[in-house]
Short mmCIF file of C-alpha atoms in Angstrom, two decimals:
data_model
loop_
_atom_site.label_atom_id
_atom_site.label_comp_id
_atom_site.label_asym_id
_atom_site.label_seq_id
_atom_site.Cartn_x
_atom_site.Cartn_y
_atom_site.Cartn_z
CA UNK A 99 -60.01 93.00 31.46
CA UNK A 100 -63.39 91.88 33.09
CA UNK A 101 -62.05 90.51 36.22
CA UNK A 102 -60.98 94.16 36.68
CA UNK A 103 -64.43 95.33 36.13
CA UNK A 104 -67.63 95.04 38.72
CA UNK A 105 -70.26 94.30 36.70
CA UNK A 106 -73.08 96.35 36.46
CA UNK A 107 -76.70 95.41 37.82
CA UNK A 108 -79.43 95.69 35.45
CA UNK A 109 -82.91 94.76 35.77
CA UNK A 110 -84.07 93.51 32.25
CA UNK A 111 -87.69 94.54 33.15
CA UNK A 112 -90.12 94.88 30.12
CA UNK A 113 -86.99 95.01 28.12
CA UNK A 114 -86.64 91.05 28.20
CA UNK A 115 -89.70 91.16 25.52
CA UNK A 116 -88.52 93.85 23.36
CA UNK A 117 -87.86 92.94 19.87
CA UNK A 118 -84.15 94.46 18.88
CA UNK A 119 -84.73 94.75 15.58
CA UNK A 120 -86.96 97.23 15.59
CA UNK A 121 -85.10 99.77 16.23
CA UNK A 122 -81.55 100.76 13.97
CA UNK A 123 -78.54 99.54 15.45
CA UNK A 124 -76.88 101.33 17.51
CA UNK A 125 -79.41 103.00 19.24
CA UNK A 126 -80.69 104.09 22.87
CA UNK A 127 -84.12 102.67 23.74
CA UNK A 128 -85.52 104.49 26.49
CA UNK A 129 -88.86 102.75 28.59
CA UNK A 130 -91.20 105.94 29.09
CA UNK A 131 -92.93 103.13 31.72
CA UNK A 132 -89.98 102.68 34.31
CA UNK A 133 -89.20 106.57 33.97
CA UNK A 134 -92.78 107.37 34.90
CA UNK A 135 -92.47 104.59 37.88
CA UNK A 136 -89.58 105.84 38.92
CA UNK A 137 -90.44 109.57 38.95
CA UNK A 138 -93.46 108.36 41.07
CA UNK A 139 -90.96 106.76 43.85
CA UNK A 140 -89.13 110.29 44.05
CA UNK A 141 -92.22 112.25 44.31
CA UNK A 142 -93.80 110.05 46.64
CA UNK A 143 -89.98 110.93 48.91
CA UNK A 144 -90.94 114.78 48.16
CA UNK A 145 -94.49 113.72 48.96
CA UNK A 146 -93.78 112.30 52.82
CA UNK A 147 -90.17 114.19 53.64
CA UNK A 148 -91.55 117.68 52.71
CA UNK A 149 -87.81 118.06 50.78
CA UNK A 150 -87.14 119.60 47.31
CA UNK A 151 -86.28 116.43 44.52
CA UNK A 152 -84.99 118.02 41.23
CA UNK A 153 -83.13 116.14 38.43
CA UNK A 154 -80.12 115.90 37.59
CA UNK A 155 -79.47 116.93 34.09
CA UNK A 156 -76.14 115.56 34.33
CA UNK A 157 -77.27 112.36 34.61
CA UNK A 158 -80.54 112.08 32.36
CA UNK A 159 -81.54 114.86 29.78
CA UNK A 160 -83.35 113.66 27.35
CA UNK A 161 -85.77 116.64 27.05
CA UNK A 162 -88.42 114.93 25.31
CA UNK A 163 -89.16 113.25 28.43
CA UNK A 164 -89.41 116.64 29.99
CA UNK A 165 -92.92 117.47 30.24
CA UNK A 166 -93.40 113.59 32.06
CA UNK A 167 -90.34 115.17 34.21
CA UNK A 168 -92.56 118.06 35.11
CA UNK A 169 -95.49 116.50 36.19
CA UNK A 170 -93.70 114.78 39.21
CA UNK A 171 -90.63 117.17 40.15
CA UNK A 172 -90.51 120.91 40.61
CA UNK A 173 -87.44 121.57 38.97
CA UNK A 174 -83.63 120.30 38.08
CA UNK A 175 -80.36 121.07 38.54
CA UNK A 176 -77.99 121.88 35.99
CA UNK A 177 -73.91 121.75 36.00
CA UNK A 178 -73.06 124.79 33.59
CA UNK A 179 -74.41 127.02 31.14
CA UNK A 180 -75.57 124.92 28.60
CA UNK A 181 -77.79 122.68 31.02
CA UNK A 182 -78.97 125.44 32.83
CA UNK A 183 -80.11 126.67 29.19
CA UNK A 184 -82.21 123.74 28.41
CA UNK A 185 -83.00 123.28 32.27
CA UNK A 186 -85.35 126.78 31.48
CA UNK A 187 -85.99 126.28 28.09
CA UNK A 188 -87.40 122.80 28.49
CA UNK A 189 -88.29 121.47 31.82
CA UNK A 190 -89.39 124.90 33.77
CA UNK A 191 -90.07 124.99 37.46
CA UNK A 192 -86.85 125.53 39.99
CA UNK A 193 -83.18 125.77 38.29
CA UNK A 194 -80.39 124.94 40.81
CA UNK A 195 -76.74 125.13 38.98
CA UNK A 196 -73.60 124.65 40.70
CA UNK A 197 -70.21 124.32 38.09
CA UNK A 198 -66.90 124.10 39.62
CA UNK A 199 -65.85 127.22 38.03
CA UNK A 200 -68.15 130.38 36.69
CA UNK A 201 -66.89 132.48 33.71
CA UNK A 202 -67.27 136.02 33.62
CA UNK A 203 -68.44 135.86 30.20
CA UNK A 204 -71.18 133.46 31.28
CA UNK A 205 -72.39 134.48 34.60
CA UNK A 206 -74.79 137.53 33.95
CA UNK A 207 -76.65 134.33 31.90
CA UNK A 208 -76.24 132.05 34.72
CA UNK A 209 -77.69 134.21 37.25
CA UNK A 210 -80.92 134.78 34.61
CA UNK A 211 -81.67 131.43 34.42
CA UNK A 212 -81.41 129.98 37.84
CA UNK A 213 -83.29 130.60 41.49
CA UNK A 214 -79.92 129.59 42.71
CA UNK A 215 -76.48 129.65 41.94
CA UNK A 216 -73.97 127.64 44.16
CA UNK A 217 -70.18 128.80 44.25
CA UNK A 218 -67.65 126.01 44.64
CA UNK A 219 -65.21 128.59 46.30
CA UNK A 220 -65.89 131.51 48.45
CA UNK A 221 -63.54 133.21 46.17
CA UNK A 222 -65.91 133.10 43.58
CA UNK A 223 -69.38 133.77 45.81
CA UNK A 224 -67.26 136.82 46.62
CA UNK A 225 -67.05 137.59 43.02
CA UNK A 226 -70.32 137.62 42.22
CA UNK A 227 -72.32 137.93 45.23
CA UNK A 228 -73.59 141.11 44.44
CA UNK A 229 -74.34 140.07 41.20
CA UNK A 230 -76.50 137.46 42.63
CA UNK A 231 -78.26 139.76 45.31
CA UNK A 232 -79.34 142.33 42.55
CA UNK A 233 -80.86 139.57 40.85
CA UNK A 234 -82.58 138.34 43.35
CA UNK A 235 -80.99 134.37 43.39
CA UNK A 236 -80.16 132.74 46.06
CA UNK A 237 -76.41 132.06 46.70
CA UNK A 238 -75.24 128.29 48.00
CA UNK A 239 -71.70 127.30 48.61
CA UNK A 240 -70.37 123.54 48.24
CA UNK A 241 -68.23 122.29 51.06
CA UNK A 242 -66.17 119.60 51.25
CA UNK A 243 -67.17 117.25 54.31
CA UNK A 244 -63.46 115.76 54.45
CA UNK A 245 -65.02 112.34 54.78
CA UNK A 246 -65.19 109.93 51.85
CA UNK A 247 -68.06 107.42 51.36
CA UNK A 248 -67.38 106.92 47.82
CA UNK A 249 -66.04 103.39 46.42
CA UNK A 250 -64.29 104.80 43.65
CA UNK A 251 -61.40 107.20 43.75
CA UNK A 252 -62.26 108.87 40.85
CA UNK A 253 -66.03 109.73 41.49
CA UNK A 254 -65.16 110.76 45.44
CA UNK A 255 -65.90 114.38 46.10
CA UNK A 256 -64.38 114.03 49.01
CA UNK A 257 -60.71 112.48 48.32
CA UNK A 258 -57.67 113.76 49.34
CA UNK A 259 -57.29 117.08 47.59
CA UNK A 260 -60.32 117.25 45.76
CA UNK A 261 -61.15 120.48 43.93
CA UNK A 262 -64.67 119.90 44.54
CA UNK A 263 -66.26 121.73 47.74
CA UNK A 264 -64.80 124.27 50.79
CA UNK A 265 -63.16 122.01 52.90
CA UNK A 266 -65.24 122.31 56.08
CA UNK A 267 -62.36 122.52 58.42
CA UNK A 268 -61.14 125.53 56.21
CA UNK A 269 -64.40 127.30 56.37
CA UNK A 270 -64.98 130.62 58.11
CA UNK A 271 -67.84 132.89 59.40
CA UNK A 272 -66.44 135.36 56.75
CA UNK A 273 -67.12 132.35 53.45
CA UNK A 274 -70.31 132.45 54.61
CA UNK A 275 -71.70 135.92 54.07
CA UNK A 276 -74.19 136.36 51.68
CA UNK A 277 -74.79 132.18 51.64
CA UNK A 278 -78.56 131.04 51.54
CA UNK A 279 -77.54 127.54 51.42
CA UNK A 280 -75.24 124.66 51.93
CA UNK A 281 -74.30 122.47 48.70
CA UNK A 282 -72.91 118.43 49.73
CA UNK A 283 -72.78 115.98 47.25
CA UNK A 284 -70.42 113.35 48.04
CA UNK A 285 -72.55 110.17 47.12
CA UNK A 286 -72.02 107.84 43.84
CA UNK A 287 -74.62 104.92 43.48
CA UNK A 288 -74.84 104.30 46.68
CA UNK A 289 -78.20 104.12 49.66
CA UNK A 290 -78.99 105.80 52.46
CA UNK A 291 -76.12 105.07 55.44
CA UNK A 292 -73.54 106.77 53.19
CA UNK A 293 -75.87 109.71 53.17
CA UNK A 294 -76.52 109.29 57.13
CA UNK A 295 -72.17 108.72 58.16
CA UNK A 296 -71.92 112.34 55.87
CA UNK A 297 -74.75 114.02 57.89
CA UNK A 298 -73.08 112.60 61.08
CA UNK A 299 -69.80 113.97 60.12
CA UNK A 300 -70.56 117.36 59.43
CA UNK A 301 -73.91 118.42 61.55
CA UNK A 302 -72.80 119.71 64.53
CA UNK A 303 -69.55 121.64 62.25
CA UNK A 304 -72.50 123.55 60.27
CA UNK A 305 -74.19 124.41 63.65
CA UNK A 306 -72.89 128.19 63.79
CA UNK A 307 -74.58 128.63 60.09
CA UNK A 308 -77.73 127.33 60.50
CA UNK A 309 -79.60 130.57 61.71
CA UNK A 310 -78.84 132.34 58.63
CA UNK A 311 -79.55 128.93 55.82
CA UNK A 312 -82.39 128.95 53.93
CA UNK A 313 -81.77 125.04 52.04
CA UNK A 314 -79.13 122.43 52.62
CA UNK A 315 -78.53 120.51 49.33
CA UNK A 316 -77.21 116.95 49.38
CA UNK A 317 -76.82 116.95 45.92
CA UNK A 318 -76.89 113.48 43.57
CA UNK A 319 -75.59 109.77 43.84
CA UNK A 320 -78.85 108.69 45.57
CA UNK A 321 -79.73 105.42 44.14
CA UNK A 322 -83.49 106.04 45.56
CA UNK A 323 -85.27 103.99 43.07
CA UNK A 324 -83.13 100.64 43.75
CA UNK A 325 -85.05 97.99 44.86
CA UNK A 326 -82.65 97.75 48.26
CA UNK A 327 -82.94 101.13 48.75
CA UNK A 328 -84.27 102.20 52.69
CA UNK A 329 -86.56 105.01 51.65
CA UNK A 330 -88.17 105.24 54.93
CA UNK A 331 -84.88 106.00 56.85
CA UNK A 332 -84.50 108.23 54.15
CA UNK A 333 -87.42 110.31 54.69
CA UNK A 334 -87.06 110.22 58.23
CA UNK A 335 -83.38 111.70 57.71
CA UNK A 336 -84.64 114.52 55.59
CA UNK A 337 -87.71 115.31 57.78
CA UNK A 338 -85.65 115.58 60.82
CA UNK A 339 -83.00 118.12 59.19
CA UNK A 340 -86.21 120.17 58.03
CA UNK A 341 -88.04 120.03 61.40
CA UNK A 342 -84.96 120.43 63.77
CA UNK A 343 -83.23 123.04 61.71
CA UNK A 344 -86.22 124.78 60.11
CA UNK A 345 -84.76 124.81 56.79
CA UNK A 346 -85.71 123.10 53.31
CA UNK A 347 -83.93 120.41 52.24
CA UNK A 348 -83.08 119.38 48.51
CA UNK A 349 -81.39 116.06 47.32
CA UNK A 350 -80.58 115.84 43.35
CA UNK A 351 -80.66 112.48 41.97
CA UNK A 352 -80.17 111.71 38.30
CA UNK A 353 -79.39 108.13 38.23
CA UNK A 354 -82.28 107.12 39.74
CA UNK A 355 -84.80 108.96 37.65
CA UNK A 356 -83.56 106.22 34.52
CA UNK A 357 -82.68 103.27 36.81
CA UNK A 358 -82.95 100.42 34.23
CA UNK A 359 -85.44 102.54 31.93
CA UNK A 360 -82.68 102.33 29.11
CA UNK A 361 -80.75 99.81 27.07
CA UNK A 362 -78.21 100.30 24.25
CA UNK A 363 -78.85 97.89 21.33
CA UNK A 364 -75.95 96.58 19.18
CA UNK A 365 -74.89 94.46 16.41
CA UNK A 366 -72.24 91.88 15.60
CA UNK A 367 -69.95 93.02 12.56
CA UNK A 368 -66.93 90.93 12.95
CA UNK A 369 -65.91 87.66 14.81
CA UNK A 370 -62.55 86.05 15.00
CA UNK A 371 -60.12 84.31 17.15
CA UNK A 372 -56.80 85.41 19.00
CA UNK A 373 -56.88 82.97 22.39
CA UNK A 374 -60.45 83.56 22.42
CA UNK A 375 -63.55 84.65 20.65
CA UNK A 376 -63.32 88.16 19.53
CA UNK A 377 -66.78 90.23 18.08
CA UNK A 378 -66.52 93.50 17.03
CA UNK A 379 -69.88 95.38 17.45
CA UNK A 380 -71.13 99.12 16.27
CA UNK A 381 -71.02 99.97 19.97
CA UNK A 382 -68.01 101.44 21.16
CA UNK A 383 -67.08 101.40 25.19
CA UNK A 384 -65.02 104.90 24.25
CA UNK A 385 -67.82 106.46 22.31
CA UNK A 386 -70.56 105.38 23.87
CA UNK A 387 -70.82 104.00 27.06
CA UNK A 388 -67.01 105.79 28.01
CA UNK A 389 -67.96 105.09 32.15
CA UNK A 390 -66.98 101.30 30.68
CA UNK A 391 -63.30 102.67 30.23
CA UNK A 392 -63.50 105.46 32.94
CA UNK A 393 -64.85 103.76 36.02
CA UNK A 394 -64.27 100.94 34.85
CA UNK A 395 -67.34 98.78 34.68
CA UNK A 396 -68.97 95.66 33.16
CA UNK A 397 -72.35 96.90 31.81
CA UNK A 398 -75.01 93.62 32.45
CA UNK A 399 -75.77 92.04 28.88
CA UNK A 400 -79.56 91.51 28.37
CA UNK A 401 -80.01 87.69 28.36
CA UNK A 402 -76.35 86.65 29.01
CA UNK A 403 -75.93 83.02 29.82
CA UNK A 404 -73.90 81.61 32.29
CA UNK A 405 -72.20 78.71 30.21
CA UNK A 406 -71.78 78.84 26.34
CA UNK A 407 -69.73 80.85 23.62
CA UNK A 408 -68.07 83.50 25.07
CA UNK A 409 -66.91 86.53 23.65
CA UNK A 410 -64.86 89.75 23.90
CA UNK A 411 -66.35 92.33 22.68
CA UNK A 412 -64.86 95.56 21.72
CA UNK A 413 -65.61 98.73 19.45
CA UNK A 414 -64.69 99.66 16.05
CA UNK A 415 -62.66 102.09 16.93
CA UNK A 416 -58.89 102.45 16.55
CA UNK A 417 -58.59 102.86 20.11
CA UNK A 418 -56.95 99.68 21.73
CA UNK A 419 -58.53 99.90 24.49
CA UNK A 420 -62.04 99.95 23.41
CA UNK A 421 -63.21 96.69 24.83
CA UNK A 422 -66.47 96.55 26.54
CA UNK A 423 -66.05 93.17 28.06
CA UNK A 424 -66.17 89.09 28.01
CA UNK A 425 -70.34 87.91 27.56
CA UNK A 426 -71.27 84.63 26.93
CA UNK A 427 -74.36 83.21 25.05
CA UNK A 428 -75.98 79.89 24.52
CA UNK A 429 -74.73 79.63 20.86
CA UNK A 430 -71.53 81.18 18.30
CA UNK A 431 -72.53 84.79 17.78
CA UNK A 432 -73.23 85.44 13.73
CA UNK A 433 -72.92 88.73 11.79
CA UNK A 434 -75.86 90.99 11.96
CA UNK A 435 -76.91 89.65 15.13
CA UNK A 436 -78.53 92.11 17.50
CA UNK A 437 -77.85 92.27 21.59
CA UNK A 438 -78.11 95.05 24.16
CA UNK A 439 -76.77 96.07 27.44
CA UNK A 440 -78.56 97.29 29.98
CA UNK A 441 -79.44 100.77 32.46
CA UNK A 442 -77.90 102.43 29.89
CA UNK A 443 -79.95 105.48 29.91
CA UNK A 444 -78.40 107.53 32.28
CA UNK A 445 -74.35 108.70 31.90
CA UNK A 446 -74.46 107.09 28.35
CA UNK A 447 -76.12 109.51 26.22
CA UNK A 448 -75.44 112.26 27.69
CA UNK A 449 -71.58 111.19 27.56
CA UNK A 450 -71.33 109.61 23.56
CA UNK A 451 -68.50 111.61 21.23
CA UNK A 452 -67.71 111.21 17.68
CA UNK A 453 -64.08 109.90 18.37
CA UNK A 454 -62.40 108.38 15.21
CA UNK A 455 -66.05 109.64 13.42
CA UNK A 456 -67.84 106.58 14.97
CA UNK A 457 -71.72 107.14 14.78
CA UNK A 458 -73.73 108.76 17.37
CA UNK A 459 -76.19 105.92 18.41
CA UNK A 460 -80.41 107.06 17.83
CA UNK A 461 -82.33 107.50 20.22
CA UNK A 462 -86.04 105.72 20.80
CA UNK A 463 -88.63 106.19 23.09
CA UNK A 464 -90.84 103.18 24.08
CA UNK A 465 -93.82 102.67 26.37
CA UNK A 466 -93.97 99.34 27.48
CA UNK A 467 -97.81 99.65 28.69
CA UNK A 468 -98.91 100.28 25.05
CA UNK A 469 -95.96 98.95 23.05
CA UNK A 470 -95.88 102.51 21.38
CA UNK A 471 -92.44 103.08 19.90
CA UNK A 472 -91.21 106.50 18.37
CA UNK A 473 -87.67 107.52 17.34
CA UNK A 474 -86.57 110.78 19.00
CA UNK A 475 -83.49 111.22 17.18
CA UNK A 476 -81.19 109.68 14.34
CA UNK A 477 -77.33 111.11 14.11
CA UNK A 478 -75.43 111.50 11.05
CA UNK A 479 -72.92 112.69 9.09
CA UNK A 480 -73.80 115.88 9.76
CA UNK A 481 -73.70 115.89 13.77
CA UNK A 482 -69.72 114.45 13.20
CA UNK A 483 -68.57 117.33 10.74
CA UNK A 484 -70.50 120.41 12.86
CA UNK A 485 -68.25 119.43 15.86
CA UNK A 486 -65.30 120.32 13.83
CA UNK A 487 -63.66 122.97 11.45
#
């Protein structure tokens, strides 16, 4: 299975001195440090571009963090009811939602909590367009720039018959009445010439709309707070939309507000042989990290070890398929023994289930300047049954 998978890069950081044990196993341990350092990279972008940065709930929404959120980013942007919810109850400031699809029964609520809604359809801006006027909130439409930067089918926006975005070719001066804004996201983990081949491709198409925009979004997948990243092309990019257009500009990361702030810590139940070493651990690749299965992907293994006893590791689930990968340390793994994977604070916990009634893993916040460590949140028994009926 792991020669199918690319492997994850992870930056053990302060993490490399961080004692497992303290913490119960399984649990998220989120670095309040790296969030801060990061949130200072994207305002310091907002800072020199002049463009909008919210988060990305999607991505990162652990709300406790929410008031450190605050002090560096204006707002966020939420992908449904329930984030836009805790978008306004918790982090204030500006509430962007786009969902693929509105509900009736959910948009007078939508439209309460948000500055501005964006439609994935005209069909739907038509809907409730004058819903949105009355209110006061801006209207956006997504498009579809019919040019595909992503790596991976799945996560590509812009792949053949996506039901993501207008396709641009299809749009019409009629789609775009009522429209304050432009929504593109088309990016997944990736830097700044993906971003720049998009622009290129559909600039001069959006020309006959420009007069009557208010904010072009570029919506998420900017890995802005990667070490390789080009922020200063970047920043020139988005200051020369803003200038030569005279509109704002927003990007949307999520990723890159918990870039290597989080790891997930595990422990050893089982070992065995069948061809190789086998160790089944309380972390489960389908319950927990499922991007391992759904990508798929080889999360980085703090301290891993190029030559040694290697394992395959897998859940406890029933779920054949719920093997996270083969790691190798310097000695035989023993029962009880504690390990973590790492930049596993964003699309981890906001993705866990209960499948098969496998714990929820806690949650712990850690500062690595004072060593200050606080448990957010422990799951149990509870959180499993309230799901169901």
């Amino acid at each position: 299975m792991s020669d199918m998978m690319t492997t994850q890069a992870g930056d053990p950081g302060a993490f490399k001195d961080f004692d497992l044990n303290r913490v119960p196993s399984p649990c998220f341990v989120v670095d309040a440090s790296k969030v801060e350092a990061n949130l200072q990279i994207l305002k310091d972008i907002s800072d020199r571009s002049g463009a909008s940065v919210l988060a990305a709930l999607k991505a990162f929404s652990m709300f406790s963090l929410a008031p450190l959120v605050r002090q560096y980013l204006p707002g966020t942007c939420a992908s449904g009811i329930y984030e836009a919810r805790l978008a306004r109850e918790e982090y204030g400031g500006e509430v962007a939602t786009f969902c693929a699809g509105y509900k009736d029964s959910d948009i007078d609520e939508i439209i309460a909590l948000s500055d501005h809604v964006i439609f994935n359809s005209p069909a739907q801006k038509d809907r409730f367009l004058a819903k949105c006027q009355a209110e006061g909130v801006q209207v956006g439409l997504r498009i579809n720039p019919e040019y595909s930067v992503g790596e991976v089918a799945k996560y590509d926006p812009s792949a053949p018959c996506s039901r993501l975005g207008t396709p641009i070719s299809q749009l019409t001066p009629e789609d775009m009445n009522g429209v304050d804004g432009i929504h593109i996201h088309t990016l997944c983990e990736q830097g700044v010439q993906p971003l720049m081949h998009v622009w290129s491709a559909v600039e001069y198409k959006l020309l006959p709309y420009f007069k009557q925009l208010k904010w072009l979004n570029f919506g998420g997948g900017h890995h802005i707070t990667r070490a390789d990243y080009d922020r200063d092309v970047l920043i020139y990019l988005l200051k020369d939309i803003r200038t030569k257009y005279e509109i704002d500009v927003i990007i949307e990361p999520g990723e890159a507000i918990a870039l290597d702030a989080g790891i997930l810590v595990g422990e050893v139940i089982d070992t065995f042989s069948n061809d190789k070493n086998i160790a089944i651990t309380d972390i489960s690749a389908t319950c927990h990290m499922p991007d391992v299965i759904e990508a798929p992907y080889r999360p980085a293994l703090l301290g891993e070890v190029d030559e040694g006893a290697t394992y395959r590791l897998g859940g406890p689930s029933c779920l054949a398929g719920d093997v996270i990968g083969d790691y190798t340390w310097d000695k035989p793994l023993q029962i009880g023994q504690r390990f973590a994977f790492l930049d596993q604070a964003h699309y981890s916990m906001v993705k866990t289930n209960t499948f098969n009634g496998v714990p929820l893993p806690s949650i712990a916040l850690w500062d690595s300047r004072t060593d200050e460590l606080k448990m957010i949140r422990e799951f149990n028994y509870d959180d499993f049954k309230g799901r169901l009926s």
